[in-house]
Amino acid sequence: MRWPFGPVAHIRQQGAARHRCRAETRGRLARRARFALTMILGIGTAGAEVPAVTPTPEQALTGVVQALRAGQQQDALAQLQALTVREPTFRIAQLLYGDLLAARAGRDITVPLRDGDDSTLQALAEEVQLRLSAEANAPGADTVPNAVIALNPAHRHLVTVDLTRARLYLLEQSGDSLELRYHHYAAIGRNGTRKESEGDLRTPVGIYRITDWIDDRVLPELYGAGALPVSYPNPWDRFHGRTGHGIWLHGVPRDTYTRAPRSSEGCVTMANDDLRALRPRVQLGETPVVFSDELSWRSVSEQAAERDAWLARLGRWRERWSAVDTEGYLAFYHPDFTAPGLDRDAFADHKRRVNASKTFIDIEMEAPDIFHYPGTDTPTVMARFRMRYRSNNFQSESIKQQFWRQDAAGEWKIFREETPSS
């Protein structure tokens, strides 16, 4: 998809910072540039820290804003000059640079715009707000995403996308510690979140896995440096009748730095450099990806307490099954439970028949992934784990995926159970 606004043609040449851009009418350029600066000067950046060495383009933009708000226009101009040389397709920086050059020529850049209904200007305003707000309100130390309860130690990384704030977070796990490594801007579907059907131009909400890497050599230029497909639709999506396919994390055309906040057909898009940095940190088929439009951050201590409670709950479920205590095992299942092709009564009858022939059952569980599942009307917890089953007459190894909900008494019970192929 084409970017909704073109690069700015600089008003004056500033040494090595001069960039040749597409032609556009001067009046529209002036309105866009003035609009961008007006928006930025009205957004606070308290708490944002710009690193002393090699800031990201977004952090560099924050430094520019801090200089402008402090009245240091010359410093802001110098920083923008460096940023536009470094990232000539970063169009917000180009717009601001052109505006500051216009200010040096005596043009008034503080007059509010009257064409605020212009969709291009609104997209620009939204992108500016999202970027600067994210830098100013980065998650604190010793916090984790609210979706996370437990993560299998085999996962080195977790990818979380805050769809509402157009932000991707990469977290790294070491032992029991889950720490934020970096975050950056990431755009989403044209029509927002909560994908339901093929072609609705929405980004899904849920827990997924990165399944593959597709190199840019086999993709159209639209996808930039490549693509990381995710496992939409997953079993939970199919249970709810959701359709569609081809939801990817991917790059952008090389003539732009990033796309507008809502501009894809449902994928999550990011700067090509950000995609290249992400690729070696994901394990295909394993790395969890959280797409959420209700993301918040909570303390590690709160998450650890909930993790321990859920690990104990799963342990009790396993113990009842291993003890061939069929009725005790079935007590963990919600009155509205279903499995593929079975309601609770049929499931219970099946388990009673199977267990009648068992002299022993041995269940081994690997460390589970446990998440608060985003986007549900009723609070739902997903547990996913690899399980080895052995009895006197059967053995198997599989992945089990459970969705837990509270019953009328407030007790957590298994509402849905699947055995996905991967």
PDB file of C-alpha atoms in Angstrom, residues 26-262:
ATOM      1  CA  ARG A  26       4.078  24.301  -1.419  1.00  0.00           C
ATOM      2  CA  GLY A  27       0.879  25.226   0.366  1.00  0.00           C
ATOM      3  CA  ARG A  28       0.128  21.630   1.352  1.00  0.00           C
ATOM      4  CA  LEU A  29       3.719  21.038   2.474  1.00  0.00           C
ATOM      5  CA  ALA A  30       3.579  24.097   4.699  1.00  0.00           C
ATOM      6  CA  ARG A  31       0.298  22.993   6.258  1.00  0.00           C
ATOM      7  CA  ARG A  32       1.600  19.495   6.997  1.00  0.00           C
ATOM      8  CA  ALA A  33       4.862  20.679   8.453  1.00  0.00           C
ATOM      9  CA  ARG A  34       3.205  23.341  10.595  1.00  0.00           C
ATOM     10  CA  PHE A  35       0.624  20.813  11.746  1.00  0.00           C
ATOM     11  CA  ALA A  36       3.334  18.303  12.750  1.00  0.00           C
ATOM     12  CA  LEU A  37       5.232  20.843  14.811  1.00  0.00           C
ATOM     13  CA  THR A  38       2.071  22.192  16.432  1.00  0.00           C
ATOM     14  CA  MET A  39       1.117  18.676  17.450  1.00  0.00           C
ATOM     15  CA  ILE A  40       4.571  17.844  18.796  1.00  0.00           C
ATOM     16  CA  LEU A  41       4.941  21.009  20.846  1.00  0.00           C
ATOM     17  CA  GLY A  42       1.668  20.155  22.547  1.00  0.00           C
ATOM     18  CA  ILE A  43       2.755  16.675  23.654  1.00  0.00           C
ATOM     19  CA  GLY A  44       4.668  16.319  26.907  1.00  0.00           C
ATOM     20  CA  THR A  45       7.799  14.169  27.086  1.00  0.00           C
ATOM     21  CA  ALA A  46       8.382  14.163  30.827  1.00  0.00           C
ATOM     22  CA  GLY A  47      10.226  11.061  31.890  1.00  0.00           C
ATOM     23  CA  ALA A  48      11.637  10.308  28.456  1.00  0.00           C
ATOM     24  CA  GLU A  49      15.365   9.781  28.445  1.00  0.00           C
ATOM     25  CA  VAL A  50      17.486  10.005  25.317  1.00  0.00           C
ATOM     26  CA  PRO A  51      20.584   7.790  25.439  1.00  0.00           C
ATOM     27  CA  ALA A  52      23.962   9.494  25.159  1.00  0.00           C
ATOM     28  CA  VAL A  53      25.087   7.161  22.369  1.00  0.00           C
ATOM     29  CA  THR A  54      23.369   5.925  19.243  1.00  0.00           C
ATOM     30  CA  PRO A  55      19.736   6.715  20.014  1.00  0.00           C
ATOM     31  CA  THR A  56      17.098   5.070  17.894  1.00  0.00           C
ATOM     32  CA  PRO A  57      15.410   7.394  15.374  1.00  0.00           C
ATOM     33  CA  GLU A  58      12.423   7.574  17.705  1.00  0.00           C
ATOM     34  CA  GLN A  59      14.623   8.517  20.674  1.00  0.00           C
ATOM     35  CA  ALA A  60      16.349  11.092  18.500  1.00  0.00           C
ATOM     36  CA  LEU A  61      12.933  12.552  17.661  1.00  0.00           C
ATOM     37  CA  THR A  62      12.203  12.768  21.389  1.00  0.00           C
ATOM     38  CA  GLY A  63      15.455  14.695  21.845  1.00  0.00           C
ATOM     39  CA  VAL A  64      14.332  17.147  19.180  1.00  0.00           C
ATOM     40  CA  VAL A  65      11.022  17.673  20.946  1.00  0.00           C
ATOM     41  CA  GLN A  66      12.753  18.263  24.270  1.00  0.00           C
ATOM     42  CA  ALA A  67      14.980  20.890  22.629  1.00  0.00           C
ATOM     43  CA  LEU A  68      11.982  22.610  21.014  1.00  0.00           C
ATOM     44  CA  ARG A  69      10.040  22.712  24.266  1.00  0.00           C
ATOM     45  CA  ALA A  70      13.088  24.231  25.968  1.00  0.00           C
ATOM     46  CA  GLY A  71      13.235  26.947  23.299  1.00  0.00           C
ATOM     47  CA  GLN A  72      16.487  25.582  21.857  1.00  0.00           C
ATOM     48  CA  GLN A  73      15.516  25.817  18.220  1.00  0.00           C
ATOM     49  CA  GLN A  74      19.086  25.817  16.918  1.00  0.00           C
ATOM     50  CA  ASP A  75      19.874  22.600  18.807  1.00  0.00           C
ATOM     51  CA  ALA A  76      16.668  21.035  17.504  1.00  0.00           C
ATOM     52  CA  LEU A  77      17.604  22.014  13.953  1.00  0.00           C
ATOM     53  CA  ALA A  78      21.060  20.450  14.314  1.00  0.00           C
ATOM     54  CA  GLN A  79      19.585  17.237  15.701  1.00  0.00           C
ATOM     55  CA  LEU A  80      17.037  17.069  12.905  1.00  0.00           C
ATOM     56  CA  GLN A  81      19.740  17.672  10.327  1.00  0.00           C
ATOM     57  CA  ALA A  82      21.665  14.678  11.657  1.00  0.00           C
ATOM     58  CA  LEU A  83      18.521  12.564  11.882  1.00  0.00           C
ATOM     59  CA  THR A  84      17.402  13.285   8.323  1.00  0.00           C
ATOM     60  CA  VAL A  85      20.868  12.413   7.023  1.00  0.00           C
ATOM     61  CA  ARG A  86      20.813   9.187   8.986  1.00  0.00           C
ATOM     62  CA  GLU A  87      17.200   8.282   8.100  1.00  0.00           C
ATOM     63  CA  PRO A  88      16.214  10.184   4.942  1.00  0.00           C
ATOM     64  CA  THR A  89      12.879   8.318   4.694  1.00  0.00           C
ATOM     65  CA  PHE A  90      11.755   9.169   8.257  1.00  0.00           C
ATOM     66  CA  ARG A  91       9.026  11.510   7.095  1.00  0.00           C
ATOM     67  CA  ILE A  92       8.076  13.064  10.424  1.00  0.00           C
ATOM     68  CA  ALA A  93      11.682  14.198  10.797  1.00  0.00           C
ATOM     69  CA  GLN A  94      11.642  15.541   7.240  1.00  0.00           C
ATOM     70  CA  LEU A  95       8.448  17.486   7.919  1.00  0.00           C
ATOM     71  CA  LEU A  96       9.837  19.043  11.085  1.00  0.00           C
ATOM     72  CA  TYR A  97      13.132  19.896   9.455  1.00  0.00           C
ATOM     73  CA  GLY A  98      11.388  21.705   6.643  1.00  0.00           C
ATOM     74  CA  ASP A  99       9.226  23.567   9.143  1.00  0.00           C
ATOM     75  CA  LEU A 100      12.187  24.734  11.221  1.00  0.00           C
ATOM     76  CA  LEU A 101      13.941  25.934   8.085  1.00  0.00           C
ATOM     77  CA  ALA A 102      10.778  27.876   7.264  1.00  0.00           C
ATOM     78  CA  ALA A 103      10.829  29.380  10.753  1.00  0.00           C
ATOM     79  CA  ARG A 104      14.394  30.597  10.194  1.00  0.00           C
ATOM     80  CA  ALA A 105      13.145  32.323   7.065  1.00  0.00           C
ATOM     81  CA  GLY A 106      10.615  34.223   9.197  1.00  0.00           C
ATOM     82  CA  ARG A 107       7.484  32.163   8.641  1.00  0.00           C
ATOM     83  CA  ASP A 108       5.028  31.895  11.554  1.00  0.00           C
ATOM     84  CA  ILE A 109       4.746  28.190  12.437  1.00  0.00           C
ATOM     85  CA  THR A 110       2.442  28.536  15.441  1.00  0.00           C
ATOM     86  CA  VAL A 111      -0.790  29.339  13.604  1.00  0.00           C
ATOM     87  CA  PRO A 112      -3.258  26.473  14.208  1.00  0.00           C
ATOM     88  CA  LEU A 113      -4.400  24.635  11.121  1.00  0.00           C
ATOM     89  CA  ARG A 114      -7.983  24.861   9.973  1.00  0.00           C
ATOM     90  CA  ASP A 115      -8.010  21.723   7.800  1.00  0.00           C
ATOM     91  CA  GLY A 116      -7.962  19.250  10.687  1.00  0.00           C
ATOM     92  CA  ASP A 117     -10.393  16.973   8.858  1.00  0.00           C
ATOM     93  CA  ASP A 118      -7.653  16.112   6.329  1.00  0.00           C
ATOM     94  CA  SER A 119      -7.129  12.349   6.755  1.00  0.00           C
ATOM     95  CA  THR A 120      -3.430  12.569   5.935  1.00  0.00           C
ATOM     96  CA  LEU A 121      -2.860  15.190   8.599  1.00  0.00           C
ATOM     97  CA  GLN A 122      -4.852  13.169  11.104  1.00  0.00           C
ATOM     98  CA  ALA A 123      -2.743  10.075  10.398  1.00  0.00           C
ATOM     99  CA  LEU A 124       0.404  12.134  10.884  1.00  0.00           C
ATOM    100  CA  ALA A 125      -0.919  13.564  14.139  1.00  0.00           C
ATOM    101  CA  GLU A 126      -1.772  10.086  15.414  1.00  0.00           C
ATOM    102  CA  GLU A 127       1.685   8.760  14.568  1.00  0.00           C
ATOM    103  CA  VAL A 128       3.411  11.664  16.304  1.00  0.00           C
ATOM    104  CA  GLN A 129       1.288  11.220  19.411  1.00  0.00           C
ATOM    105  CA  LEU A 130       1.844   7.470  19.563  1.00  0.00           C
ATOM    106  CA  ARG A 131       5.599   7.686  19.138  1.00  0.00           C
ATOM    107  CA  LEU A 132       6.200  10.407  21.686  1.00  0.00           C
ATOM    108  CA  SER A 133       3.732   9.053  24.204  1.00  0.00           C
ATOM    109  CA  ALA A 134       5.454   5.661  24.084  1.00  0.00           C
ATOM    110  CA  GLU A 135       8.876   7.190  24.689  1.00  0.00           C
ATOM    111  CA  ALA A 136       7.538   9.301  27.534  1.00  0.00           C
ATOM    112  CA  ASN A 137       5.630   6.448  29.188  1.00  0.00           C
ATOM    113  CA  ALA A 138       7.891   3.447  28.694  1.00  0.00           C
ATOM    114  CA  PRO A 139       7.204   0.534  31.083  1.00  0.00           C
ATOM    115  CA  GLY A 140       9.053   0.745  34.378  1.00  0.00           C
ATOM    116  CA  ALA A 141      11.740  -1.619  35.523  1.00  0.00           C
ATOM    117  CA  ASP A 142      10.520  -4.834  37.140  1.00  0.00           C
ATOM    118  CA  THR A 143       7.225  -4.820  35.262  1.00  0.00           C
ATOM    119  CA  VAL A 144       5.807  -7.342  32.802  1.00  0.00           C
ATOM    120  CA  PRO A 145       2.830  -7.337  30.402  1.00  0.00           C
ATOM    121  CA  ASN A 146      -0.471  -8.075  32.135  1.00  0.00           C
ATOM    122  CA  ALA A 147      -1.121 -11.007  29.775  1.00  0.00           C
ATOM    123  CA  VAL A 148       1.838 -13.011  31.082  1.00  0.00           C
ATOM    124  CA  ILE A 149       1.346 -15.455  33.958  1.00  0.00           C
ATOM    125  CA  ALA A 150       4.074 -18.036  33.225  1.00  0.00           C
ATOM    126  CA  LEU A 151       6.480 -18.680  30.381  1.00  0.00           C
ATOM    127  CA  ASN A 152       8.264 -21.923  29.575  1.00  0.00           C
ATOM    128  CA  PRO A 153      11.994 -21.354  30.319  1.00  0.00           C
ATOM    129  CA  ALA A 154      12.809 -22.753  26.864  1.00  0.00           C
ATOM    130  CA  HIS A 155      11.476 -19.515  25.365  1.00  0.00           C
ATOM    131  CA  ARG A 156      14.330 -17.031  25.285  1.00  0.00           C
ATOM    132  CA  HIS A 157      12.083 -14.221  24.091  1.00  0.00           C
ATOM    133  CA  LEU A 158       8.493 -13.023  24.125  1.00  0.00           C
ATOM    134  CA  VAL A 159       7.026 -10.593  21.582  1.00  0.00           C
ATOM    135  CA  THR A 160       4.154  -8.399  22.759  1.00  0.00           C
ATOM    136  CA  VAL A 161       2.358  -5.938  20.485  1.00  0.00           C
ATOM    137  CA  ASP A 162       0.250  -3.196  22.046  1.00  0.00           C
ATOM    138  CA  LEU A 163      -2.142  -2.707  19.148  1.00  0.00           C
ATOM    139  CA  THR A 164      -3.827   0.349  20.648  1.00  0.00           C
ATOM    140  CA  ARG A 165      -0.542   2.214  21.091  1.00  0.00           C
ATOM    141  CA  ALA A 166       1.148   0.893  17.921  1.00  0.00           C
ATOM    142  CA  ARG A 167       4.043  -0.518  19.933  1.00  0.00           C
ATOM    143  CA  LEU A 168       6.063  -3.738  19.773  1.00  0.00           C
ATOM    144  CA  TYR A 169       7.936  -4.911  22.877  1.00  0.00           C
ATOM    145  CA  LEU A 170      10.648  -7.567  22.931  1.00  0.00           C
ATOM    146  CA  LEU A 171      11.157  -9.223  26.306  1.00  0.00           C
ATOM    147  CA  GLU A 172      13.990 -11.595  27.178  1.00  0.00           C
ATOM    148  CA  GLN A 173      13.725 -14.432  29.692  1.00  0.00           C
ATOM    149  CA  SER A 174      16.575 -15.624  31.892  1.00  0.00           C
ATOM    150  CA  GLY A 175      15.631 -18.050  34.653  1.00  0.00           C
ATOM    151  CA  ASP A 176      12.529 -16.633  36.330  1.00  0.00           C
ATOM    152  CA  SER A 177      13.309 -13.130  35.090  1.00  0.00           C
ATOM    153  CA  LEU A 178      11.485 -11.553  32.161  1.00  0.00           C
ATOM    154  CA  GLU A 179      12.986  -8.203  31.170  1.00  0.00           C
ATOM    155  CA  LEU A 180      12.111  -5.651  28.515  1.00  0.00           C
ATOM    156  CA  ARG A 181      14.964  -5.377  26.009  1.00  0.00           C
ATOM    157  CA  TYR A 182      13.575  -2.792  23.607  1.00  0.00           C
ATOM    158  CA  HIS A 183      10.392  -1.407  22.125  1.00  0.00           C
ATOM    159  CA  HIS A 184       9.529   0.416  18.919  1.00  0.00           C
ATOM    160  CA  TYR A 185       6.692   1.739  16.786  1.00  0.00           C
ATOM    161  CA  ALA A 186       4.647  -0.831  14.835  1.00  0.00           C
ATOM    162  CA  ALA A 187       1.585  -0.106  12.685  1.00  0.00           C
ATOM    163  CA  ILE A 188      -1.569  -2.250  12.438  1.00  0.00           C
ATOM    164  CA  GLY A 189      -4.619  -2.916  10.264  1.00  0.00           C
ATOM    165  CA  ARG A 190      -6.538  -0.164   8.540  1.00  0.00           C
ATOM    166  CA  ASN A 191      -9.749  -0.885  10.455  1.00  0.00           C
ATOM    167  CA  GLY A 192      -8.176  -1.450  13.845  1.00  0.00           C
ATOM    168  CA  THR A 193      -8.229  -4.606  15.974  1.00  0.00           C
ATOM    169  CA  ARG A 194     -10.228  -7.782  16.717  1.00  0.00           C
ATOM    170  CA  LYS A 195     -10.194  -9.500  13.368  1.00  0.00           C
ATOM    171  CA  GLU A 196     -13.258 -11.664  12.723  1.00  0.00           C
ATOM    172  CA  SER A 197     -13.390 -12.408   9.021  1.00  0.00           C
ATOM    173  CA  GLU A 198     -11.416 -12.580   5.808  1.00  0.00           C
ATOM    174  CA  GLY A 199     -10.866  -9.128   4.319  1.00  0.00           C
ATOM    175  CA  ASP A 200     -12.059  -7.064   7.300  1.00  0.00           C
ATOM    176  CA  LEU A 201      -8.672  -5.239   7.387  1.00  0.00           C
ATOM    177  CA  ARG A 202      -8.330  -5.772  11.131  1.00  0.00           C
ATOM    178  CA  THR A 203      -5.443  -7.117  13.184  1.00  0.00           C
ATOM    179  CA  PRO A 204      -6.347 -10.116  15.375  1.00  0.00           C
ATOM    180  CA  VAL A 205      -6.192 -10.111  19.159  1.00  0.00           C
ATOM    181  CA  GLY A 206      -4.807 -13.264  20.751  1.00  0.00           C
ATOM    182  CA  ILE A 207      -1.775 -15.429  21.562  1.00  0.00           C
ATOM    183  CA  TYR A 208       0.141 -16.710  18.554  1.00  0.00           C
ATOM    184  CA  ARG A 209       3.435 -18.297  17.484  1.00  0.00           C
ATOM    185  CA  ILE A 210       5.851 -17.127  14.834  1.00  0.00           C
ATOM    186  CA  THR A 211       5.774 -19.920  12.289  1.00  0.00           C
ATOM    187  CA  ASP A 212       8.210 -18.993   9.524  1.00  0.00           C
ATOM    188  CA  TRP A 213      10.559 -16.467   7.956  1.00  0.00           C
ATOM    189  CA  ILE A 214       9.911 -15.300   4.385  1.00  0.00           C
ATOM    190  CA  ASP A 215      12.888 -13.580   2.787  1.00  0.00           C
ATOM    191  CA  ASP A 216      12.396 -10.307   0.952  1.00  0.00           C
ATOM    192  CA  ARG A 217      13.819 -11.854  -2.235  1.00  0.00           C
ATOM    193  CA  VAL A 218      10.544 -13.740  -2.769  1.00  0.00           C
ATOM    194  CA  LEU A 219       8.212 -10.943  -1.643  1.00  0.00           C
ATOM    195  CA  PRO A 220       6.880  -7.776  -3.297  1.00  0.00           C
ATOM    196  CA  GLU A 221       8.502  -4.497  -2.244  1.00  0.00           C
ATOM    197  CA  LEU A 222       5.482  -3.771  -0.039  1.00  0.00           C
ATOM    198  CA  TYR A 223       6.903  -6.156   2.585  1.00  0.00           C
ATOM    199  CA  GLY A 224      10.324  -4.564   2.772  1.00  0.00           C
ATOM    200  CA  ALA A 225      13.037  -6.637   4.455  1.00  0.00           C
ATOM    201  CA  GLY A 226      10.885  -9.761   4.866  1.00  0.00           C
ATOM    202  CA  ALA A 227       8.066 -11.258   6.901  1.00  0.00           C
ATOM    203  CA  LEU A 228       7.453 -13.356  10.003  1.00  0.00           C
ATOM    204  CA  PRO A 229       4.050 -15.103   9.654  1.00  0.00           C
ATOM    205  CA  VAL A 230       2.090 -15.856  12.833  1.00  0.00           C
ATOM    206  CA  SER A 231      -0.301 -18.721  13.589  1.00  0.00           C
ATOM    207  CA  TYR A 232      -3.600 -16.927  12.938  1.00  0.00           C
ATOM    208  CA  PRO A 233      -6.186 -18.425  12.992  1.00  0.00           C
ATOM    209  CA  ASN A 234      -5.285 -20.466  16.068  1.00  0.00           C
ATOM    210  CA  PRO A 235      -7.587 -23.059  17.722  1.00  0.00           C
ATOM    211  CA  TRP A 236      -9.313 -20.376  19.826  1.00  0.00           C
ATOM    212  CA  ASP A 237      -9.991 -18.295  16.678  1.00  0.00           C
ATOM    213  CA  ARG A 238     -11.416 -21.304  14.856  1.00  0.00           C
ATOM    214  CA  PHE A 239     -13.595 -22.160  17.859  1.00  0.00           C
ATOM    215  CA  HIS A 240     -15.086 -18.664  17.519  1.00  0.00           C
ATOM    216  CA  GLY A 241     -15.566 -18.979  13.762  1.00  0.00           C
ATOM    217  CA  ARG A 242     -12.934 -16.436  12.795  1.00  0.00           C
ATOM    218  CA  THR A 243     -11.646 -16.593   9.249  1.00  0.00           C
ATOM    219  CA  GLY A 244      -8.797 -15.139   7.230  1.00  0.00           C
ATOM    220  CA  HIS A 245      -5.115 -15.905   6.963  1.00  0.00           C
ATOM    221  CA  GLY A 246      -1.752 -14.311   6.168  1.00  0.00           C
ATOM    222  CA  ILE A 247      -1.235 -12.269   9.333  1.00  0.00           C
ATOM    223  CA  TRP A 248       2.449 -11.353   9.402  1.00  0.00           C
ATOM    224  CA  LEU A 249       4.972  -9.171  11.138  1.00  0.00           C
ATOM    225  CA  HIS A 250       6.722  -7.521   8.211  1.00  0.00           C
ATOM    226  CA  GLY A 251       8.766  -4.598   6.978  1.00  0.00           C
ATOM    227  CA  VAL A 252       7.912  -1.637   4.775  1.00  0.00           C
ATOM    228  CA  PRO A 253       8.840  -0.399   1.283  1.00  0.00           C
ATOM    229  CA  ARG A 254      12.349   0.999   1.212  1.00  0.00           C
ATOM    230  CA  ASP A 255      11.184   4.473   0.198  1.00  0.00           C
ATOM    231  CA  THR A 256       9.698   5.029   3.652  1.00  0.00           C
ATOM    232  CA  TYR A 257      10.835   4.530   7.238  1.00  0.00           C
ATOM    233  CA  THR A 258       7.490   3.324   8.652  1.00  0.00           C
ATOM    234  CA  ARG A 259       3.832   3.270   7.677  1.00  0.00           C
ATOM    235  CA  ALA A 260       0.881   5.156   9.166  1.00  0.00           C
ATOM    236  CA  PRO A 261      -0.504   3.752  12.454  1.00  0.00           C
ATOM    237  CA  ARG A 262      -3.467   2.076  10.739  1.00  0.00           C
TER     238      ARG A 262
END
